[in-house]
Amino acid sequence: MKLSEYFLPLIKENPQEAQIVSHRLMLRAGMIRQLNSGIYNWLPLGLNVLKKVENIVREEMDKIANEILMPTMQPAELWQESGRYEAYGKEMLRIKDRHDRDMLFGPTAEEVVTDMFRGGCKSYKDLPKVLYNIQWKFRDEVRPRFGVMRGREFFMKDSYSFDIDEEAAKVTYFKHHAAYLKIFERMGMKAIPVRANTGPIGGDLSHEFHIVANTGESALYYTDDYSYAMADEMHIPEKAPTGVKEARGIEVGHIFYFGTKYTDAMKVKVQGKDGKELVPHMGSYGIGVSRVVAAIIEASHDDNGIIWPEHVAPYRVGLINIKPGDAACDKICNEAYERLPSCLYDDKEGSAGAKFAAMDLIGLPWQIAVGPRLAANGNVELKNRKTGEKQELSLEAAIGKLYS
Ligand code: ATP
Ligand code: MG
């Protein structure tokens, strides 16, 4: 992509409304723009990262679940059936259609997926089943804040499992647990699983996955080897291990086993092996895909801007033509642009300082800069965004270094 054609509205000054670093940097780097409280436009650079995160989640989920796509709009009847329509409260955005029927913008999809399951699975032979989708959710949060970290409309991966009994359901639960650790590791993140309160969703087994960051909304208590980690003070048992450390965390995922809460309420039964009917055991598992983008920035930035981990970087290389119009600079840059598979090419006029600052701000893992002095010798400057390490070498050698 050439910068001259790219929609990348950068902001030099710190935006007043942004209180945390990820929100500031997402605005400054032209990733998002607010449309309304807690509702954002995703601009090309932001959408690119959102898709990278989404695809890592999808690749790992495809190993343990079936992808489906459920609508954002849901009928109120299903929530009346489960008993959550009133209980969910003001976070649910309620809407009436033209026939005066009660609808809602889905904040989660236990009811929809349970209804779908009961229409399609009738026997123990149909179990287990794990279904997931990656879809926009809406929760009318009382205090939307910190940009996409706590939005009203946000992008979530949610999966739902159906098993014949508690034991089988817990096997599925721990498959998700393992998949989540893999997902965050692939993004270059260390996520800590912590035992959590199941809250209004019910059930008896739940873990939250947190990325440690000073700006996190949750208090975490853990031991050095993470063998013990809890999400809130209420959960610390009377005999907590000594040396429990305290930190702040950002909740990026949450998994629950809740038994037959919804299958009971919505009267879901399948035929068991012995001919008797059985009620499937369920779990649900969320990852806040759009929140993850902000959490990565909280965990990986410096004073100059974002530092994208390789696998979620919008482009791998930022190519800077320091003097567009200079024949030698243009020649090397054009060749580099053709040969680099994932490259954002700054082909615009501008001061060298501004160009370097912009590249640092958007945080691509590598920069290749080409100015007249270097170009005259057929050389480029290769910089690693994270370490700041710079090296003068031929284009050939730079490409070799990046792609060998
Ligand atoms: P929180 O405790 O942060 O309010 P939650 O417990 O209500 O989240 P879940 O129902 O567990 O959220 O949703 C699954 C995941 O979706 C969360 O782990 C989080 O990463 C993400 N998420 C939840 N609410 C929001 C929001 N308002 N904006 C962005 N992401 C969100
Ligand atoms: Mg939660």
GROMACS .gro file of C-alpha atoms and ligand atoms in nm:
model
  436
    1MET     CA    1   0.000   0.000   0.000
    2LYS     CA    2   0.123   0.348  -0.090
    3LEU     CA    3   0.076   0.617   0.170
    4SER     CA    4  -0.030   0.860  -0.106
    5GLU     CA    5  -0.338   0.641  -0.161
    6TYR     CA    6  -0.398   0.533   0.197
    7PHE     CA    7  -0.659   0.683   0.429
    8LEU     CA    8  -0.441   0.739   0.736
    9PRO     CA    9  -0.541   1.057   0.919
   10LEU     CA   10  -0.267   1.095   1.181
   11ILE     CA   11  -0.295   1.331   1.479
   12LYS     CA   12   0.017   1.504   1.616
   13GLU     CA   13  -0.110   1.621   1.953
   14ASN     CA   14  -0.252   1.402   2.227
   15PRO     CA   15  -0.633   1.400   2.193
   16GLN     CA   16  -0.798   1.555   2.500
   17GLU     CA   17  -1.067   1.290   2.534
   18ALA     CA   18  -0.829   0.994   2.559
   19GLN     CA   19  -0.723   0.893   2.910
   20ILE     CA   20  -0.525   0.579   2.841
   21VAL     CA   21  -0.235   0.518   2.609
   22SER     CA   22  -0.405   0.270   2.373
   23HIS     CA   23  -0.695   0.509   2.315
   24ARG     CA   24  -0.454   0.798   2.249
   25LEU     CA   25  -0.242   0.594   2.011
   26MET     CA   26  -0.536   0.441   1.823
   27LEU     CA   27  -0.668   0.792   1.756
   28ARG     CA   28  -0.328   0.942   1.676
   29ALA     CA   29  -0.230   0.653   1.445
   30GLY     CA   30  -0.554   0.691   1.248
   31MET     CA   31  -0.691   0.348   1.348
   32ILE     CA   32  -1.032   0.449   1.482
   33ARG     CA   33  -1.266   0.747   1.502
   34GLN     CA   34  -1.558   0.781   1.739
   35LEU     CA   35  -1.900   0.810   1.576
   36ASN     CA   36  -2.101   0.822   1.896
   37SER     CA   37  -2.039   0.738   2.261
   38GLY     CA   38  -1.877   0.391   2.265
   39ILE     CA   39  -1.934   0.344   1.889
   40TYR     CA   40  -1.639   0.362   1.650
   41ASN     CA   41  -1.548   0.368   1.285
   42TRP     CA   42  -1.255   0.138   1.212
   43LEU     CA   43  -1.022   0.304   0.961
   44PRO     CA   44  -0.798   0.101   0.725
   45LEU     CA   45  -0.503   0.064   0.964
   46GLY     CA   46  -0.726  -0.032   1.259
   47LEU     CA   47  -0.936  -0.271   1.052
   48ASN     CA   48  -0.621  -0.438   0.923
   49VAL     CA   49  -0.511  -0.521   1.281
   50LEU     CA   50  -0.865  -0.619   1.385
   51LYS     CA   51  -0.866  -0.873   1.101
   52LYS     CA   52  -0.525  -1.010   1.196
   53VAL     CA   53  -0.648  -1.066   1.550
   54GLU     CA   54  -0.976  -1.213   1.422
   55ASN     CA   55  -0.791  -1.456   1.195
   56ILE     CA   56  -0.566  -1.587   1.471
   57VAL     CA   57  -0.874  -1.643   1.686
   58ARG     CA   58  -1.049  -1.814   1.393
   59GLU     CA   59  -0.756  -2.044   1.310
   60GLU     CA   60  -0.733  -2.172   1.667
   61MET     CA   61  -1.110  -2.198   1.715
   62ASP     CA   62  -1.148  -2.395   1.390
   63LYS     CA   63  -0.945  -2.672   1.556
   64ILE     CA   64  -1.210  -2.724   1.825
   65ALA     CA   65  -1.538  -2.574   1.699
   66ASN     CA   66  -1.771  -2.506   1.403
   67GLU     CA   67  -1.790  -2.149   1.279
   68ILE     CA   68  -2.139  -2.010   1.226
   69LEU     CA   69  -2.274  -1.657   1.193
   70MET     CA   70  -2.566  -1.547   1.407
   71PRO     CA   71  -2.757  -1.222   1.346
   72THR     CA   72  -2.696  -0.910   1.551
   73MET     CA   73  -3.075  -0.864   1.593
   74GLN     CA   74  -3.256  -1.108   1.819
   75PRO     CA   75  -3.624  -1.161   1.908
   76ALA     CA   76  -3.716  -1.087   2.273
   77GLU     CA   77  -3.914  -1.415   2.304
   78LEU     CA   78  -3.601  -1.627   2.336
   79TRP     CA   79  -3.480  -1.413   2.628
   80GLN     CA   80  -3.822  -1.429   2.789
   81GLU     CA   81  -3.797  -1.807   2.762
   82SER     CA   82  -3.458  -1.819   2.934
   83GLY     CA   83  -3.572  -1.569   3.197
   84ARG     CA   84  -3.298  -1.316   3.114
   85TYR     CA   85  -3.505  -1.054   2.931
   86GLU     CA   86  -3.580  -0.851   3.242
   87ALA     CA   87  -3.273  -0.964   3.437
   88TYR     CA   88  -3.025  -0.832   3.180
   89GLY     CA   89  -3.129  -0.477   3.258
   90LYS     CA   90  -3.035  -0.154   3.086
   91GLU     CA   91  -2.725  -0.287   2.911
   92MET     CA   92  -2.959  -0.451   2.662
   93LEU     CA   93  -3.057  -0.225   2.374
   94ARG     CA   94  -3.426  -0.295   2.318
   95ILE     CA   95  -3.593  -0.211   1.990
   96LYS     CA   96  -3.944  -0.247   1.846
   97ASP     CA   97  -3.994  -0.344   1.484
   98ARG     CA   98  -4.270  -0.198   1.261
   99HIS     CA   99  -4.514  -0.465   1.381
  100ASP     CA  100  -4.451  -0.360   1.739
  101ARG     CA  101  -4.259  -0.679   1.815
  102ASP     CA  102  -3.986  -0.663   2.077
  103MET     CA  103  -3.638  -0.710   1.938
  104LEU     CA  104  -3.292  -0.649   2.078
  105PHE     CA  105  -2.936  -0.597   1.960
  106GLY     CA  106  -2.756  -0.910   2.088
  107PRO     CA  107  -2.523  -0.852   2.386
  108THR     CA  108  -2.439  -1.228   2.376
  109ALA     CA  109  -2.600  -1.530   2.211
  110GLU     CA  110  -2.668  -1.816   2.458
  111GLU     CA  111  -3.041  -1.807   2.380
  112VAL     CA  112  -3.004  -1.794   2.000
  113VAL     CA  113  -2.751  -2.076   1.989
  114THR     CA  114  -2.950  -2.294   2.231
  115ASP     CA  115  -3.259  -2.246   2.015
  116MET     CA  116  -3.058  -2.339   1.705
  117PHE     CA  117  -2.918  -2.645   1.878
  118ARG     CA  118  -3.257  -2.775   1.988
  119GLY     CA  119  -3.380  -2.753   1.630
  120GLY     CA  120  -3.091  -2.963   1.497
  121CYS     CA  121  -2.974  -3.213   1.762
  122LYS     CA  122  -3.201  -3.483   1.898
  123SER     CA  123  -2.976  -3.764   2.018
  124TYR     CA  124  -2.669  -3.826   2.234
  125LYS     CA  125  -2.505  -3.923   1.902
  126ASP     CA  126  -2.522  -3.555   1.803
  127LEU     CA  127  -2.301  -3.459   2.099
  128PRO     CA  128  -2.063  -3.300   2.165
  129LYS     CA  129  -2.119  -2.987   1.955
  130VAL     CA  130  -1.921  -2.666   1.977
  131LEU     CA  131  -2.040  -2.364   1.776
  132TYR     CA  132  -1.878  -2.022   1.754
  133ASN     CA  133  -1.915  -1.694   1.578
  134ILE     CA  134  -1.725  -1.369   1.550
  135GLN     CA  135  -1.983  -1.095   1.545
  136TRP     CA  136  -2.059  -0.743   1.665
  137LYS     CA  137  -2.230  -0.719   2.001
  138PHE     CA  138  -2.403  -0.426   2.164
  139ARG     CA  139  -2.410  -0.352   2.535
  140ASP     CA  140  -2.540  -0.016   2.645
  141GLU     CA  141  -2.256   0.024   2.897
  142VAL     CA  142  -2.326   0.282   3.167
  143ARG     CA  143  -1.980   0.433   3.119
  144PRO     CA  144  -1.831   0.358   2.778
  145ARG     CA  145  -1.466   0.458   2.806
  146PHE     CA  146  -1.107   0.408   2.701
  147GLY     CA  147  -1.194   0.386   2.330
  148VAL     CA  148  -1.262   0.035   2.203
  149MET     CA  149  -1.152  -0.107   2.539
  150ARG     CA  150  -1.503  -0.056   2.674
  151GLY     CA  151  -1.725   0.030   2.384
  152ARG     CA  152  -2.098  -0.009   2.344
  153GLU     CA  153  -2.066  -0.182   2.008
  154PHE     CA  154  -1.775  -0.426   2.009
  155PHE     CA  155  -1.647  -0.729   1.820
  156MET     CA  156  -1.654  -1.058   2.006
  157LYS     CA  157  -1.574  -1.421   1.940
  158ASP     CA  158  -1.828  -1.624   2.132
  159SER     CA  159  -1.846  -2.003   2.140
  160TYR     CA  160  -2.100  -2.233   2.297
  161SER     CA  161  -2.064  -2.602   2.380
  162PHE     CA  162  -2.317  -2.882   2.430
  163ASP     CA  163  -2.210  -3.206   2.598
  164ILE     CA  164  -2.384  -3.512   2.739
  165ASP     CA  165  -2.278  -3.455   3.100
  166GLU     CA  166  -2.065  -3.247   3.335
  167GLU     CA  167  -1.750  -3.452   3.284
  168ALA     CA  168  -1.764  -3.422   2.903
  169ALA     CA  169  -1.850  -3.052   2.932
  170LYS     CA  170  -1.541  -2.991   3.144
  171VAL     CA  171  -1.321  -3.158   2.883
  172THR     CA  172  -1.461  -2.912   2.626
  173TYR     CA  173  -1.409  -2.628   2.875
  174PHE     CA  174  -1.041  -2.708   2.917
  175LYS     CA  175  -0.995  -2.740   2.540
  176HIS     CA  176  -1.104  -2.376   2.524
  177HIS     CA  177  -0.873  -2.291   2.810
  178ALA     CA  178  -0.577  -2.434   2.615
  179ALA     CA  179  -0.690  -2.275   2.286
  180TYR     CA  180  -0.707  -1.932   2.454
  181LEU     CA  181  -0.351  -1.955   2.584
  182LYS     CA  182  -0.236  -2.047   2.232
  183ILE     CA  183  -0.433  -1.760   2.075
  184PHE     CA  184  -0.279  -1.493   2.297
  185GLU     CA  185   0.067  -1.645   2.267
  186ARG     CA  186   0.039  -1.628   1.886
  187MET     CA  187  -0.043  -1.259   1.918
  188GLY     CA  188   0.279  -1.207   2.113
  189MET     CA  189   0.089  -1.163   2.441
  190LYS     CA  190   0.115  -1.326   2.780
  191ALA     CA  191  -0.240  -1.384   2.904
  192ILE     CA  192  -0.293  -1.505   3.260
  193PRO     CA  193  -0.593  -1.730   3.326
  194VAL     CA  194  -0.752  -1.643   3.659
  195ARG     CA  195  -1.035  -1.814   3.844
  196ALA     CA  196  -1.339  -1.589   3.834
  197ASN     CA  197  -1.681  -1.531   3.972
  198THR     CA  198  -1.951  -1.674   3.741
  199GLY     CA  199  -2.187  -1.385   3.824
  200PRO     CA  200  -2.532  -1.358   3.664
  201ILE     CA  201  -2.449  -1.610   3.391
  202GLY     CA  202  -2.459  -1.883   3.662
  203GLY     CA  203  -2.262  -2.206   3.694
  204ASP     CA  204  -1.962  -2.314   3.891
  205LEU     CA  205  -1.649  -2.296   3.678
  206SER     CA  206  -1.508  -1.987   3.514
  207HIS     CA  207  -1.177  -1.833   3.414
  208GLU     CA  208  -1.096  -1.486   3.292
  209PHE     CA  209  -0.792  -1.429   3.071
  210HIS     CA  210  -0.604  -1.110   3.154
  211ILE     CA  211  -0.323  -0.919   2.993
  212VAL     CA  212  -0.118  -0.746   3.258
  213ALA     CA  213  -0.111  -0.366   3.212
  214ASN     CA  214  -0.107  -0.074   3.456
  215THR     CA  215  -0.424   0.070   3.303
  216GLY     CA  216  -0.621  -0.255   3.348
  217GLU     CA  217  -0.962  -0.223   3.512
  218SER     CA  218  -0.932  -0.543   3.717
  219ALA     CA  219  -0.719  -0.623   4.019
  220LEU     CA  220  -0.524  -0.948   3.986
  221TYR     CA  221  -0.362  -1.150   4.261
  222TYR     CA  222  -0.109  -1.411   4.159
  223THR     CA  223   0.205  -1.598   4.256
  224ASP     CA  224   0.526  -1.569   4.056
  225ASP     CA  225   0.474  -1.891   3.861
  226TYR     CA  226   0.101  -1.812   3.804
  227SER     CA  227   0.012  -2.142   3.974
  228TYR     CA  228  -0.227  -1.930   4.176
  229ALA     CA  229  -0.417  -1.641   4.018
  230MET     CA  230  -0.741  -1.476   4.120
  231ALA     CA  231  -0.942  -1.196   3.963
  232ASP     CA  232  -1.088  -1.027   4.267
  233GLU     CA  233  -1.023  -0.999   4.636
  234MET     CA  234  -1.343  -1.175   4.730
  235HIS     CA  235  -1.208  -1.491   4.578
  236ILE     CA  236  -0.890  -1.513   4.776
  237PRO     CA  237  -0.938  -1.808   5.008
  238GLU     CA  238  -0.863  -1.762   5.377
  239LYS     CA  239  -0.542  -1.956   5.339
  240ALA     CA  240  -0.400  -1.781   5.034
  241PRO     CA  241  -0.045  -1.879   4.937
  242THR     CA  242   0.216  -1.644   5.079
  243GLY     CA  243   0.372  -1.379   4.849
  244VAL     CA  244   0.068  -1.316   4.637
  245LYS     CA  245   0.143  -1.031   4.415
  246GLU     CA  246  -0.097  -0.769   4.301
  247ALA     CA  247  -0.125  -0.626   3.948
  248ARG     CA  248  -0.375  -0.463   3.715
  249GLY     CA  249  -0.515  -0.663   3.426
  250ILE     CA  250  -0.723  -0.617   3.111
  251GLU     CA  251  -0.985  -0.889   3.067
  252VAL     CA  252  -0.954  -1.009   2.708
  253GLY     CA  253  -1.136  -1.341   2.742
  254HIS     CA  254  -1.381  -1.515   2.971
  255ILE     CA  255  -1.493  -1.879   2.977
  256PHE     CA  256  -1.781  -2.037   3.169
  257TYR     CA  257  -1.917  -2.382   3.238
  258PHE     CA  258  -2.277  -2.340   3.355
  259GLY     CA  259  -2.428  -2.687   3.329
  260THR     CA  260  -2.796  -2.702   3.234
  261LYS     CA  261  -2.896  -2.343   3.316
  262TYR     CA  262  -3.015  -2.260   2.963
  263THR     CA  263  -3.099  -2.610   2.841
  264ASP     CA  264  -3.330  -2.652   3.143
  265ALA     CA  265  -3.493  -2.313   3.103
  266MET     CA  266  -3.540  -2.360   2.729
  267LYS     CA  267  -3.645  -2.726   2.765
  268VAL     CA  268  -3.373  -2.879   2.551
  269LYS     CA  269  -3.355  -3.256   2.565
  270VAL     CA  270  -3.185  -3.521   2.356
  271GLN     CA  271  -3.231  -3.894   2.364
  272GLY     CA  272  -2.969  -4.068   2.578
  273LYS     CA  273  -2.795  -4.399   2.510
  274ASP     CA  274  -3.030  -4.580   2.746
  275GLY     CA  275  -3.335  -4.441   2.570
  276LYS     CA  276  -3.404  -4.186   2.845
  277GLU     CA  277  -3.397  -3.815   2.772
  278LEU     CA  278  -3.099  -3.615   2.889
  279VAL     CA  279  -3.040  -3.242   2.926
  280PRO     CA  280  -2.716  -3.126   2.760
  281HIS     CA  281  -2.453  -2.941   2.964
  282MET     CA  282  -2.332  -2.611   2.826
  283GLY     CA  283  -2.042  -2.373   2.841
  284SER     CA  284  -1.983  -2.035   2.678
  285TYR     CA  285  -1.653  -1.874   2.589
  286GLY     CA  286  -1.582  -1.516   2.483
  287ILE     CA  287  -1.287  -1.320   2.348
  288GLY     CA  288  -1.319  -0.945   2.308
  289VAL     CA  289  -1.157  -0.922   1.964
  290SER     CA  290  -1.180  -0.542   1.938
  291ARG     CA  291  -1.065  -0.500   2.301
  292VAL     CA  292  -0.763  -0.722   2.227
  293VAL     CA  293  -0.639  -0.465   1.972
  294ALA     CA  294  -0.628  -0.200   2.245
  295ALA     CA  295  -0.482  -0.443   2.500
  296ILE     CA  296  -0.192  -0.527   2.268
  297ILE     CA  297  -0.110  -0.156   2.243
  298GLU     CA  298  -0.127  -0.117   2.623
  299ALA     CA  299   0.125  -0.399   2.651
  300SER     CA  300   0.347  -0.296   2.358
  301HIS     CA  301   0.433   0.070   2.300
  302ASP     CA  302   0.693   0.333   2.386
  303ASP     CA  303   0.705   0.714   2.398
  304ASN     CA  304   0.711   0.733   2.018
  305GLY     CA  305   0.411   0.514   1.950
  306ILE     CA  306   0.286   0.161   1.896
  307ILE     CA  307   0.518  -0.141   1.864
  308TRP     CA  308   0.320  -0.416   1.687
  309PRO     CA  309   0.416  -0.775   1.759
  310GLU     CA  310   0.495  -0.940   1.422
  311HIS     CA  311   0.181  -1.155   1.385
  312VAL     CA  312  -0.070  -0.878   1.437
  313ALA     CA  313   0.122  -0.597   1.264
  314PRO     CA  314  -0.085  -0.427   0.993
  315TYR     CA  315   0.220  -0.437   0.762
  316ARG     CA  316   0.556  -0.593   0.831
  317VAL     CA  317   0.768  -0.316   0.680
  318GLY     CA  318   0.735   0.060   0.655
  319LEU     CA  319   0.928   0.185   0.353
  320ILE     CA  320   1.030   0.550   0.375
  321ASN     CA  321   1.132   0.743   0.065
  322ILE     CA  322   1.308   1.042   0.218
  323LYS     CA  323   1.323   1.231  -0.113
  324PRO     CA  324   1.048   1.132  -0.356
  325GLY     CA  325   1.140   1.261  -0.703
  326ASP     CA  326   1.509   1.183  -0.654
  327ALA     CA  327   1.583   0.926  -0.927
  328ALA     CA  328   1.806   0.701  -0.714
  329CYS     CA  329   1.567   0.706  -0.416
  330ASP     CA  330   1.265   0.631  -0.634
  331LYS     CA  331   1.445   0.345  -0.808
  332ILE     CA  332   1.540   0.161  -0.489
  333CYS     CA  333   1.203   0.229  -0.327
  334ASN     CA  334   1.010   0.104  -0.628
  335GLU     CA  335   1.212  -0.214  -0.633
  336ALA     CA  336   1.169  -0.263  -0.257
  337TYR     CA  337   0.796  -0.199  -0.282
  338GLU     CA  338   0.760  -0.461  -0.553
  339ARG     CA  339   0.955  -0.721  -0.364
  340LEU     CA  340   0.827  -0.674  -0.007
  341PRO     CA  341   0.508  -0.873   0.041
  342SER     CA  342   0.369  -0.672   0.332
  343CYS     CA  343   0.479  -0.312   0.301
  344LEU     CA  344   0.340   0.035   0.362
  345TYR     CA  345   0.530   0.272   0.132
  346ASP     CA  346   0.564   0.636   0.235
  347ASP     CA  347   0.596   0.786  -0.113
  348LYS     CA  348   0.467   1.130  -0.006
  349GLU     CA  349   0.651   1.459   0.015
  350GLY     CA  350   0.743   1.568   0.366
  351SER     CA  351   1.027   1.633   0.606
  352ALA     CA  352   1.242   1.335   0.702
  353GLY     CA  353   1.166   1.401   1.070
  354ALA     CA  354   0.792   1.393   1.018
  355LYS     CA  355   0.818   1.075   0.812
  356PHE     CA  356   1.022   0.894   1.078
  357ALA     CA  357   0.789   1.013   1.354
  358ALA     CA  358   0.483   0.890   1.163
  359MET     CA  359   0.639   0.547   1.103
  360ASP     CA  360   0.735   0.517   1.469
  361LEU     CA  361   0.382   0.617   1.570
  362ILE     CA  362   0.208   0.349   1.362
  363GLY     CA  363   0.459   0.095   1.489
  364LEU     CA  364   0.533  -0.145   1.202
  365PRO     CA  365   0.799  -0.396   1.317
  366TRP     CA  366   1.058  -0.293   1.052
  367GLN     CA  367   1.144   0.030   0.872
  368ILE     CA  368   1.347   0.065   0.554
  369ALA     CA  369   1.454   0.424   0.489
  370VAL     CA  370   1.604   0.544   0.162
  371GLY     CA  371   1.768   0.888   0.131
  372PRO     CA  372   1.987   1.034  -0.145
  373ARG     CA  373   2.319   0.962   0.031
  374LEU     CA  374   2.236   0.594   0.086
  375ALA     CA  375   2.068   0.552  -0.253
  376ALA     CA  376   2.378   0.681  -0.434
  377ASN     CA  377   2.560   0.374  -0.299
  378GLY     CA  378   2.264   0.142  -0.359
  379ASN     CA  379   2.204   0.114   0.015
  380VAL     CA  380   1.910   0.143   0.257
  381GLU     CA  381   1.878   0.185   0.633
  382LEU     CA  382   1.700  -0.099   0.810
  383LYS     CA  383   1.555  -0.024   1.154
  384ASN     CA  384   1.395  -0.253   1.407
  385ARG     CA  385   1.106  -0.060   1.566
  386LYS     CA  386   1.125  -0.246   1.894
  387THR     CA  387   1.498  -0.232   1.966
  388GLY     CA  388   1.569   0.084   1.768
  389GLU     CA  389   1.870  -0.093   1.617
  390LYS     CA  390   1.971   0.052   1.276
  391GLN     CA  391   2.185  -0.095   1.003
  392GLU     CA  392   2.307   0.035   0.667
  393LEU     CA  393   2.306  -0.238   0.401
  394SER     CA  394   2.209  -0.316   0.042
  395LEU     CA  395   1.840  -0.368  -0.040
  396GLU     CA  396   1.924  -0.726  -0.127
  397ALA     CA  397   2.078  -0.787   0.216
  398ALA     CA  398   1.787  -0.614   0.393
  399ILE     CA  399   1.530  -0.833   0.217
  400GLY     CA  400   1.744  -1.136   0.293
  401LYS     CA  401   1.751  -1.043   0.659
  402LEU     CA  402   1.374  -1.000   0.676
  403TYR     CA  403   1.270  -1.301   0.473
  404SER     CA  404   1.532  -1.570   0.518
  405ATP     P1  405  -1.624  -0.680   3.162
  405ATP     O1  406  -1.605  -0.749   3.293
  405ATP     O2  407  -1.498  -0.618   3.108
  405ATP     O3  408  -1.739  -0.586   3.160
  405ATP     P2  409  -1.784  -0.895   3.077
  405ATP     O4  410  -1.749  -0.990   3.184
  405ATP     O5  411  -1.912  -0.825   3.082
  405ATP     O6  412  -1.665  -0.791   3.058
  405ATP     P3  413  -1.810  -1.112   2.890
  405ATP     O7  414  -1.956  -1.124   2.887
  405ATP     O8  415  -1.729  -1.211   2.962
  405ATP     O9  416  -1.770  -0.966   2.936
  405ATP    O10  417  -1.761  -1.095   2.737
  405ATP     C1  418  -1.650  -1.162   2.680
  405ATP     C2  419  -1.539  -1.067   2.646
  405ATP    O11  420  -1.585  -0.957   2.566
  405ATP     C3  421  -1.473  -1.001   2.766
  405ATP    O12  422  -1.375  -1.085   2.820
  405ATP     C4  423  -1.413  -0.875   2.704
  405ATP    O13  424  -1.286  -0.905   2.648
  405ATP     C5  425  -1.508  -0.841   2.592
  405ATP     N1  426  -1.597  -0.729   2.629
  405ATP     C6  427  -1.698  -0.730   2.718
  405ATP     N2  428  -1.757  -0.611   2.726
  405ATP     C7  429  -1.692  -0.530   2.638
  405ATP     C8  430  -1.705  -0.393   2.599
  405ATP     N3  431  -1.801  -0.315   2.651
  405ATP     N4  432  -1.619  -0.343   2.506
  405ATP     C9  433  -1.524  -0.421   2.452
  405ATP     N5  434  -1.506  -0.551   2.485
  405ATP    C10  435  -1.588  -0.605   2.576
  406MG      MG  436  -1.623  -1.126   3.200
   0.00000   0.00000   0.00000
